[in-house]
PDB file of C-alpha atoms in Angstrom:
ATOM      1  CA  MET N1365     -18.979  16.892  23.122  1.00 37.00           C
ATOM      2  CA  THR N1366     -15.448  17.154  21.714  1.00 45.00           C
ATOM      3  CA  TYR N1367     -14.869  15.609  18.304  1.00 51.00           C
ATOM      4  CA  ARG N1368     -11.494  14.536  16.960  1.00 74.00           C
ATOM      5  CA  ASN N1369     -10.107  13.395  13.657  1.00 84.00           C
ATOM      6  CA  PRO N1370      -9.517   9.657  13.228  1.00 94.00           C
ATOM      7  CA  HIS N1371      -6.088   8.089  13.186  1.00 97.00           C
ATOM      8  CA  LEU N1372      -4.890   7.521   9.604  1.00 98.00           C
ATOM      9  CA  VAL N1373      -3.066   4.355   8.586  1.00 98.00           C
ATOM     10  CA  TRP N1374      -1.388   4.924   5.243  1.00 98.00           C
ATOM     11  CA  ASP N1375      -0.475   2.267   2.710  1.00 98.00           C
ATOM     12  CA  TRP N1376       2.904   2.754   1.014  1.00 97.00           C
ATOM     13  CA  ASN N1377       3.319   1.158  -2.422  1.00 96.00           C
ATOM     14  CA  SER N1378       1.337   2.968  -5.118  1.00 96.00           C
ATOM     15  CA  THR N1379      -0.410   5.075  -2.464  1.00 98.00           C
ATOM     16  CA  LEU N1380       2.061   7.413  -0.768  1.00 98.00           C
ATOM     17  CA  PHE N1381       4.913   6.102  -2.935  1.00 98.00           C
ATOM     18  CA  HIS N1382       4.314   6.474  -6.675  1.00 97.00           C
ATOM     19  CA  ASP N1383       6.160   3.351  -7.790  1.00 96.00           C
ATOM     20  CA  LEU N1384       3.890   1.851 -10.444  1.00 95.00           C
ATOM     21  CA  ASP N1385       6.512   2.163 -13.183  1.00 95.00           C
ATOM     22  CA  ALA N1386       9.000   0.210 -11.065  1.00 97.00           C
ATOM     23  CA  ILE N1387       6.363  -2.394 -10.238  1.00 96.00           C
ATOM     24  CA  ILE N1388       5.544  -2.951 -13.908  1.00 96.00           C
ATOM     25  CA  GLU N1389       9.227  -3.343 -14.817  1.00 97.00           C
ATOM     26  CA  ALA N1390       9.744  -5.801 -11.958  1.00 96.00           C
ATOM     27  CA  THR N1391       6.574  -7.751 -12.702  1.00 95.00           C
ATOM     28  CA  ASN N1392       7.552  -8.179 -16.328  1.00 96.00           C
ATOM     29  CA  ALA N1393      11.035  -9.304 -15.315  1.00 96.00           C
ATOM     30  CA  SER N1394       9.501 -12.059 -13.205  1.00 93.00           C
ATOM     31  CA  PHE N1395       7.060 -13.007 -15.963  1.00 92.00           C
ATOM     32  CA  ALA N1396       9.963 -13.369 -18.385  1.00 94.00           C
ATOM     33  CA  LEU N1397      11.308 -16.210 -16.236  1.00 91.00           C
ATOM     34  CA  ILE N1398       8.258 -18.292 -17.109  1.00 88.00           C
ATOM     35  CA  GLY N1399       8.022 -17.248 -20.742  1.00 89.00           C
ATOM     36  CA  LEU N1400       5.216 -14.696 -20.461  1.00 89.00           C
ATOM     37  CA  PRO N1401       5.102 -11.542 -22.607  1.00 92.00           C
ATOM     38  CA  PRO N1402       5.298  -8.109 -20.963  1.00 94.00           C
ATOM     39  CA  MET N1403       2.139  -6.762 -19.352  1.00 93.00           C
ATOM     40  CA  THR N1404       0.854  -3.226 -19.841  1.00 95.00           C
ATOM     41  CA  LEU N1405       0.028  -0.964 -16.908  1.00 94.00           C
ATOM     42  CA  GLU N1406      -3.647  -1.056 -17.828  1.00 93.00           C
ATOM     43  CA  ARG N1407      -3.722  -4.860 -17.851  1.00 94.00           C
ATOM     44  CA  TYR N1408      -1.810  -5.013 -14.577  1.00 94.00           C
ATOM     45  CA  ARG N1409      -4.331  -2.727 -12.874  1.00 93.00           C
ATOM     46  CA  GLU N1410      -7.165  -4.920 -14.122  1.00 91.00           C
ATOM     47  CA  LEU N1411      -5.668  -8.175 -12.820  1.00 92.00           C
ATOM     48  CA  TYR N1412      -3.543  -7.333  -9.793  1.00 90.00           C
ATOM     49  CA  CYS N1413      -4.622  -8.755  -6.451  1.00 86.00           C
ATOM     50  CA  VAL N1414      -3.264  -9.756  -3.062  1.00 81.00           C
ATOM     51  CA  PRO N1415      -2.076 -12.325  -2.033  1.00 80.00           C
ATOM     52  CA  VAL N1416       0.335 -11.958  -4.939  1.00 82.00           C
ATOM     53  CA  PRO N1417       0.448 -15.707  -5.812  1.00 81.00           C
ATOM     54  CA  LYS N1418      -3.246 -15.334  -6.705  1.00 85.00           C
ATOM     55  CA  PHE N1419      -2.248 -12.595  -9.163  1.00 88.00           C
ATOM     56  CA  TYR N1420       0.151 -15.014 -10.844  1.00 85.00           C
ATOM     57  CA  GLU N1421      -2.617 -17.610 -10.922  1.00 89.00           C
ATOM     58  CA  LYS N1422      -4.845 -15.165 -12.817  1.00 90.00           C
ATOM     59  CA  VAL N1423      -2.117 -14.574 -15.379  1.00 90.00           C
ATOM     60  CA  VAL N1424      -0.519 -18.016 -15.645  1.00 85.00           C
ATOM     61  CA  GLY N1425      -3.502 -20.200 -14.828  1.00 87.00           C
ATOM     62  CA  ARG N1426      -1.942 -21.794 -11.753  1.00 86.00           C
ATOM     63  CA  VAL N1427      -0.348 -20.845  -8.435  1.00 84.00           C
ATOM     64  CA  PRO N1428       3.472 -21.015  -8.608  1.00 83.00           C
ATOM     65  CA  ASP N1429       4.980 -23.804  -6.523  1.00 86.00           C
ATOM     66  CA  ALA N1430       7.237 -22.902  -3.586  1.00 85.00           C
ATOM     67  CA  ASP N1431      10.532 -23.031  -5.498  1.00 88.00           C
ATOM     68  CA  GLU N1432       9.102 -21.154  -8.474  1.00 87.00           C
ATOM     69  CA  TRP N1433       7.643 -18.480  -6.200  1.00 85.00           C
ATOM     70  CA  ILE N1434      11.073 -17.888  -4.648  1.00 88.00           C
ATOM     71  CA  ARG N1435      12.623 -17.382  -8.097  1.00 91.00           C
ATOM     72  CA  LEU N1436       9.809 -15.085  -9.246  1.00 89.00           C
ATOM     73  CA  ASP N1437       9.994 -12.987  -6.099  1.00 88.00           C
ATOM     74  CA  GLN N1438      13.774 -12.689  -6.295  1.00 92.00           C
ATOM     75  CA  ALA N1439      13.573 -11.489  -9.899  1.00 94.00           C
ATOM     76  CA  PHE N1440      10.871  -9.011  -8.953  1.00 93.00           C
ATOM     77  CA  GLN N1441      12.793  -7.630  -5.984  1.00 91.00           C
ATOM     78  CA  GLU N1442      16.047  -7.201  -7.911  1.00 94.00           C
ATOM     79  CA  VAL N1443      14.445  -5.177 -10.695  1.00 96.00           C
ATOM     80  CA  TYR N1444      12.141  -3.278  -8.344  1.00 95.00           C
ATOM     81  CA  THR N1445      15.106  -2.196  -6.209  1.00 94.00           C
ATOM     82  CA  LEU N1446      16.847  -0.813  -9.292  1.00 95.00           C
ATOM     83  CA  HIS N1447      13.873   1.110 -10.702  1.00 96.00           C
ATOM     84  CA  SER N1448      12.265   2.270  -7.451  1.00 96.00           C
ATOM     85  CA  ALA N1449      15.382   4.297  -6.657  1.00 94.00           C
ATOM     86  CA  ARG N1450      14.101   6.796  -9.250  1.00 95.00           C
ATOM     87  CA  CYS N1451      10.522   6.925  -7.955  1.00 97.00           C
ATOM     88  CA  GLU N1452       9.094   9.728  -5.836  1.00 97.00           C
ATOM     89  CA  LEU N1453       6.277  10.314  -3.398  1.00 97.00           C
ATOM     90  CA  ALA N1454       2.826  10.741  -4.905  1.00 97.00           C
ATOM     91  CA  VAL N1455       2.061  14.331  -5.871  1.00 94.00           C
ATOM     92  CA  GLY N1456       1.098  16.311  -2.794  1.00 95.00           C
ATOM     93  CA  ALA N1457       1.709  13.432  -0.371  1.00 97.00           C
ATOM     94  CA  ASP N1458       4.327  15.220   1.741  1.00 97.00           C
ATOM     95  CA  GLU N1459       2.097  18.282   2.124  1.00 97.00           C
ATOM     96  CA  LEU N1460      -0.882  16.140   3.178  1.00 98.00           C
ATOM     97  CA  LEU N1461       1.177  14.293   5.785  1.00 98.00           C
ATOM     98  CA  HIS N1462       2.584  17.546   7.131  1.00 97.00           C
ATOM     99  CA  ALA N1463      -0.803  19.254   7.278  1.00 97.00           C
ATOM    100  CA  TRP N1464      -2.434  16.357   9.156  1.00 97.00           C
ATOM    101  CA  GLN N1465       0.387  16.353  11.688  1.00 96.00           C
ATOM    102  CA  ARG N1466       0.328  20.144  12.011  1.00 95.00           C
ATOM    103  CA  GLU N1467      -3.386  20.009  12.800  1.00 93.00           C
ATOM    104  CA  GLY N1468      -2.705  17.599  15.656  1.00 93.00           C
ATOM    105  CA  GLY N1469      -3.848  14.494  13.814  1.00 95.00           C
ATOM    106  CA  THR N1470      -2.010  11.203  14.182  1.00 97.00           C
ATOM    107  CA  GLN N1471      -1.003   8.853  11.386  1.00 98.00           C
ATOM    108  CA  SER N1472       1.063   5.766  10.827  1.00 98.00           C
ATOM    109  CA  LEU N1473       2.445   3.784   7.903  1.00 98.00           C
ATOM    110  CA  LEU N1474       1.843   0.091   7.227  1.00 98.00           C
ATOM    111  CA  SER N1475       3.345  -1.628   4.214  1.00 96.00           C
ATOM    112  CA  LEU N1476       3.735  -5.142   2.830  1.00 92.00           C
ATOM    113  CA  THR N1477       7.232  -4.129   1.763  1.00 92.00           C
ATOM    114  CA  ALA N1478       9.791  -5.809   4.013  1.00 91.00           C
ATOM    115  CA  HIS N1479      10.498  -3.522   6.968  1.00 95.00           C
ATOM    116  CA  GLU N1480      14.236  -3.346   6.319  1.00 94.00           C
ATOM    117  CA  ALA N1481      13.565  -2.343   2.693  1.00 92.00           C
ATOM    118  CA  LEU N1482      10.862   0.179   3.585  1.00 96.00           C
ATOM    119  CA  MET N1483      12.766   2.288   6.116  1.00 96.00           C
ATOM    120  CA  PRO N1484      15.446   3.652   3.735  1.00 95.00           C
ATOM    121  CA  PHE N1485      12.680   5.057   1.510  1.00 95.00           C
ATOM    122  CA  VAL N1486      10.860   6.668   4.424  1.00 96.00           C
ATOM    123  CA  ARG N1487      14.100   8.273   5.598  1.00 96.00           C
ATOM    124  CA  ARG N1488      15.103   9.284   2.075  1.00 96.00           C
ATOM    125  CA  PHE N1489      11.962  11.391   1.764  1.00 97.00           C
ATOM    126  CA  GLY N1490      12.316  12.840   5.265  1.00 96.00           C
ATOM    127  CA  ILE N1491       8.838  11.773   6.373  1.00 98.00           C
ATOM    128  CA  GLU N1492       9.595   9.410   9.260  1.00 97.00           C
ATOM    129  CA  GLU N1493       8.728  12.094  11.808  1.00 97.00           C
ATOM    130  CA  ARG N1494       5.246  12.484  10.301  1.00 97.00           C
ATOM    131  CA  PHE N1495       4.245   9.059  11.640  1.00 98.00           C
ATOM    132  CA  VAL N1496       3.765   7.776  15.159  1.00 98.00           C
ATOM    133  CA  ARG N1497       4.694   4.316  13.902  1.00 98.00           C
ATOM    134  CA  VAL N1498       6.097   2.766  10.703  1.00 98.00           C
ATOM    135  CA  ASP N1499       5.742  -0.960  10.072  1.00 97.00           C
ATOM    136  CA  GLY N1500       6.876  -2.912   7.061  1.00 96.00           C
ATOM    137  CA  ARG N1501       6.260  -6.591   6.468  1.00 92.00           C
ATOM    138  CA  VAL N1502       7.751  -9.068   8.907  1.00 88.00           C
ATOM    139  CA  GLY N1503       7.945 -12.605   7.579  1.00 81.00           C
ATOM    140  CA  PRO N1504       7.735 -14.111   4.087  1.00 78.00           C
ATOM    141  CA  PRO N1505       6.227 -12.201   1.135  1.00 75.00           C
ATOM    142  CA  GLY N1506       3.024 -13.031  -0.650  1.00 67.00           C
ATOM    143  CA  GLY N1507       0.387 -12.691   2.050  1.00 75.00           C
ATOM    144  CA  GLY N1508      -2.308 -10.122   2.722  1.00 85.00           C
ATOM    145  CA  LYS N1509      -2.360  -7.118   5.042  1.00 94.00           C
ATOM    146  CA  ALA N1510      -4.984  -8.165   7.609  1.00 94.00           C
ATOM    147  CA  GLU N1511      -2.679  -9.908  10.081  1.00 94.00           C
ATOM    148  CA  HIS N1512      -0.159  -7.069   9.815  1.00 96.00           C
ATOM    149  CA  LEU N1513      -2.865  -4.489  10.505  1.00 97.00           C
ATOM    150  CA  VAL N1514      -3.944  -6.400  13.615  1.00 97.00           C
ATOM    151  CA  ARG N1515      -0.388  -6.220  14.978  1.00 96.00           C
ATOM    152  CA  HIS N1516       0.040  -2.607  13.878  1.00 97.00           C
ATOM    153  CA  LEU N1517      -3.049  -1.386  15.722  1.00 97.00           C
ATOM    154  CA  ALA N1518      -2.225  -3.472  18.789  1.00 97.00           C
ATOM    155  CA  ALA N1519       1.214  -1.854  18.957  1.00 97.00           C
ATOM    156  CA  LEU N1520      -0.397   1.570  18.617  1.00 96.00           C
ATOM    157  CA  GLU N1521      -3.065   0.655  21.198  1.00 95.00           C
ATOM    158  CA  ARG N1522      -5.677   2.137  18.870  1.00 93.00           C
ATOM    159  CA  ASP N1523      -9.353   1.287  18.779  1.00 94.00           C
ATOM    160  CA  PRO N1524     -10.041   0.167  15.171  1.00 96.00           C
ATOM    161  CA  ALA N1525     -13.244   2.211  15.249  1.00 94.00           C
ATOM    162  CA  ASP N1526     -11.010   5.293  15.513  1.00 95.00           C
ATOM    163  CA  VAL N1527      -8.944   4.355  12.431  1.00 97.00           C
ATOM    164  CA  VAL N1528      -9.199   5.071   8.715  1.00 98.00           C
ATOM    165  CA  LEU N1529      -6.912   3.114   6.403  1.00 98.00           C
ATOM    166  CA  ILE N1530      -5.997   4.841   3.128  1.00 98.00           C
ATOM    167  CA  GLY N1531      -4.799   2.424   0.457  1.00 98.00           C
ATOM    168  CA  ASP N1532      -5.013   1.541  -3.220  1.00 96.00           C
ATOM    169  CA  ALA N1533      -5.935  -2.142  -3.185  1.00 93.00           C
ATOM    170  CA  ALA N1534      -8.907  -4.345  -2.455  1.00 92.00           C
ATOM    171  CA  ASP N1535      -6.711  -6.092   0.107  1.00 93.00           C
ATOM    172  CA  ASP N1536      -6.469  -2.818   2.055  1.00 96.00           C
ATOM    173  CA  ALA N1537     -10.246  -2.794   2.301  1.00 96.00           C
ATOM    174  CA  ALA N1538     -10.312  -6.443   3.362  1.00 95.00           C
ATOM    175  CA  ALA N1539      -7.757  -5.746   6.097  1.00 96.00           C
ATOM    176  CA  ALA N1540      -9.639  -2.718   7.429  1.00 97.00           C
ATOM    177  CA  LEU N1541     -12.956  -4.538   7.441  1.00 96.00           C
ATOM    178  CA  HIS N1542     -11.312  -7.514   9.159  1.00 96.00           C
ATOM    179  CA  VAL N1543     -10.320  -5.380  12.160  1.00 97.00           C
ATOM    180  CA  GLY N1544     -13.368  -3.100  12.168  1.00 97.00           C
ATOM    181  CA  ALA N1545     -11.682   0.027  10.816  1.00 97.00           C
ATOM    182  CA  ARG N1546     -12.909   2.348   8.083  1.00 97.00           C
ATOM    183  CA  VAL N1547     -11.162   2.533   4.721  1.00 98.00           C
ATOM    184  CA  VAL N1548     -10.857   4.871   1.742  1.00 98.00           C
ATOM    185  CA  LEU N1549      -9.421   3.480  -1.494  1.00 98.00           C
ATOM    186  CA  TYR N1550      -7.315   5.602  -3.861  1.00 97.00           C
ATOM    187  CA  ALA N1551      -7.939   4.865  -7.545  1.00 96.00           C
ATOM    188  CA  GLY N1552      -4.575   6.185  -8.744  1.00 94.00           C
ATOM    189  CA  GLY N1553      -2.601   3.132  -7.670  1.00 94.00           C
ATOM    190  CA  SER N1554      -2.386  -0.570  -8.428  1.00 92.00           C
ATOM    191  CA  HIS N1555      -6.096  -1.210  -9.108  1.00 91.00           C
ATOM    192  CA  ALA N1556      -8.389   0.167 -11.778  1.00 90.00           C
ATOM    193  CA  ARG N1557     -11.277   2.200 -10.388  1.00 92.00           C
ATOM    194  CA  ALA N1558     -13.862  -0.258 -11.720  1.00 91.00           C
ATOM    195  CA  GLY N1559     -12.325  -3.049  -9.696  1.00 89.00           C
ATOM    196  CA  LEU N1560     -12.171  -0.976  -6.535  1.00 94.00           C
ATOM    197  CA  GLU N1561     -15.766   0.159  -6.841  1.00 94.00           C
ATOM    198  CA  GLY N1562     -16.864  -3.458  -6.687  1.00 91.00           C
ATOM    199  CA  VAL N1563     -15.414  -3.764  -3.184  1.00 93.00           C
ATOM    200  CA  GLY N1564     -18.211  -1.672  -1.690  1.00 93.00           C
ATOM    201  CA  VAL N1565     -16.166   0.972   0.141  1.00 96.00           C
ATOM    202  CA  PRO N1566     -15.506   4.645  -0.739  1.00 97.00           C
ATOM    203  CA  VAL N1567     -13.209   5.186  -3.737  1.00 98.00           C
ATOM    204  CA  VAL N1568     -11.552   8.536  -4.536  1.00 97.00           C
ATOM    205  CA  ASP N1569      -9.289   9.835  -7.287  1.00 96.00           C
ATOM    206  CA  SER N1570      -6.712  11.694  -5.194  1.00 97.00           C
ATOM    207  CA  LEU N1571      -4.994  11.417  -1.836  1.00 98.00           C
ATOM    208  CA  ALA N1572      -6.318  14.862  -0.942  1.00 98.00           C
ATOM    209  CA  GLU N1573      -9.867  13.570  -1.431  1.00 98.00           C
ATOM    210  CA  ALA N1574      -9.042  10.540   0.708  1.00 98.00           C
ATOM    211  CA  VAL N1575      -7.916  12.740   3.592  1.00 97.00           C
ATOM    212  CA  GLU N1576     -10.954  15.021   3.301  1.00 96.00           C
ATOM    213  CA  LEU N1577     -13.269  12.028   3.383  1.00 96.00           C
ATOM    214  CA  ALA N1578     -11.409  10.526   6.341  1.00 96.00           C
ATOM    215  CA  ARG N1579     -11.827  13.849   8.128  1.00 93.00           C
ATOM    216  CA  THR N1580     -15.595  13.356   8.079  1.00 92.00           C
ATOM    217  CA  TYR N1581     -15.236  10.163  10.118  1.00 88.00           C
ATOM    218  CA  VAL N1582     -14.932  12.071  13.394  1.00 69.00           C
ATOM    219  CA  ARG N1583     -15.367  10.480  16.810  1.00 61.00           C
TER     220      ARG N1583
END
């Protein structure tokens, strides 16, 4: 019997792209609109969740109404765009992507960042050719990844049982489990390790560990 490595679906924000500093600056800019004090990185990683309006509910005590959500998201996006221009790929990410491709493995990128905003980053880092497909969010912000993962895998014509999603959020796990894929969560991103461990899926401390674990899920 011939065994092969699974197909990897990579998350972008705070997984391949080390943008937590930009996210904190942008989050605090949006909080300032509603009179909230700045949040530390540690507190953010304790509370953050997807869908993002639920995150605001945890902090504010209520879900923002439609008009308020538009203002909060606009403030976030403006500041994030400014600060993310100085952010880089996670340490070792380019080498991991290259090595997987060199070995004949396939991988794709799926992000909740709007597609038109995602592609300039992917091209800036020269990694577009590492992926067989790159999909950013289509449609309004604020939702989870599950429906996007369904479309992503359908476009790839991949059996979910042959897929490992590597991400940094509980929502990544929920999306993978929704479609029947495996998942490895990276504890160096938007969630604290303690929160991720409660999800009930494998949690690792580096992207290299995530790839090595995914490699064991052969078909």
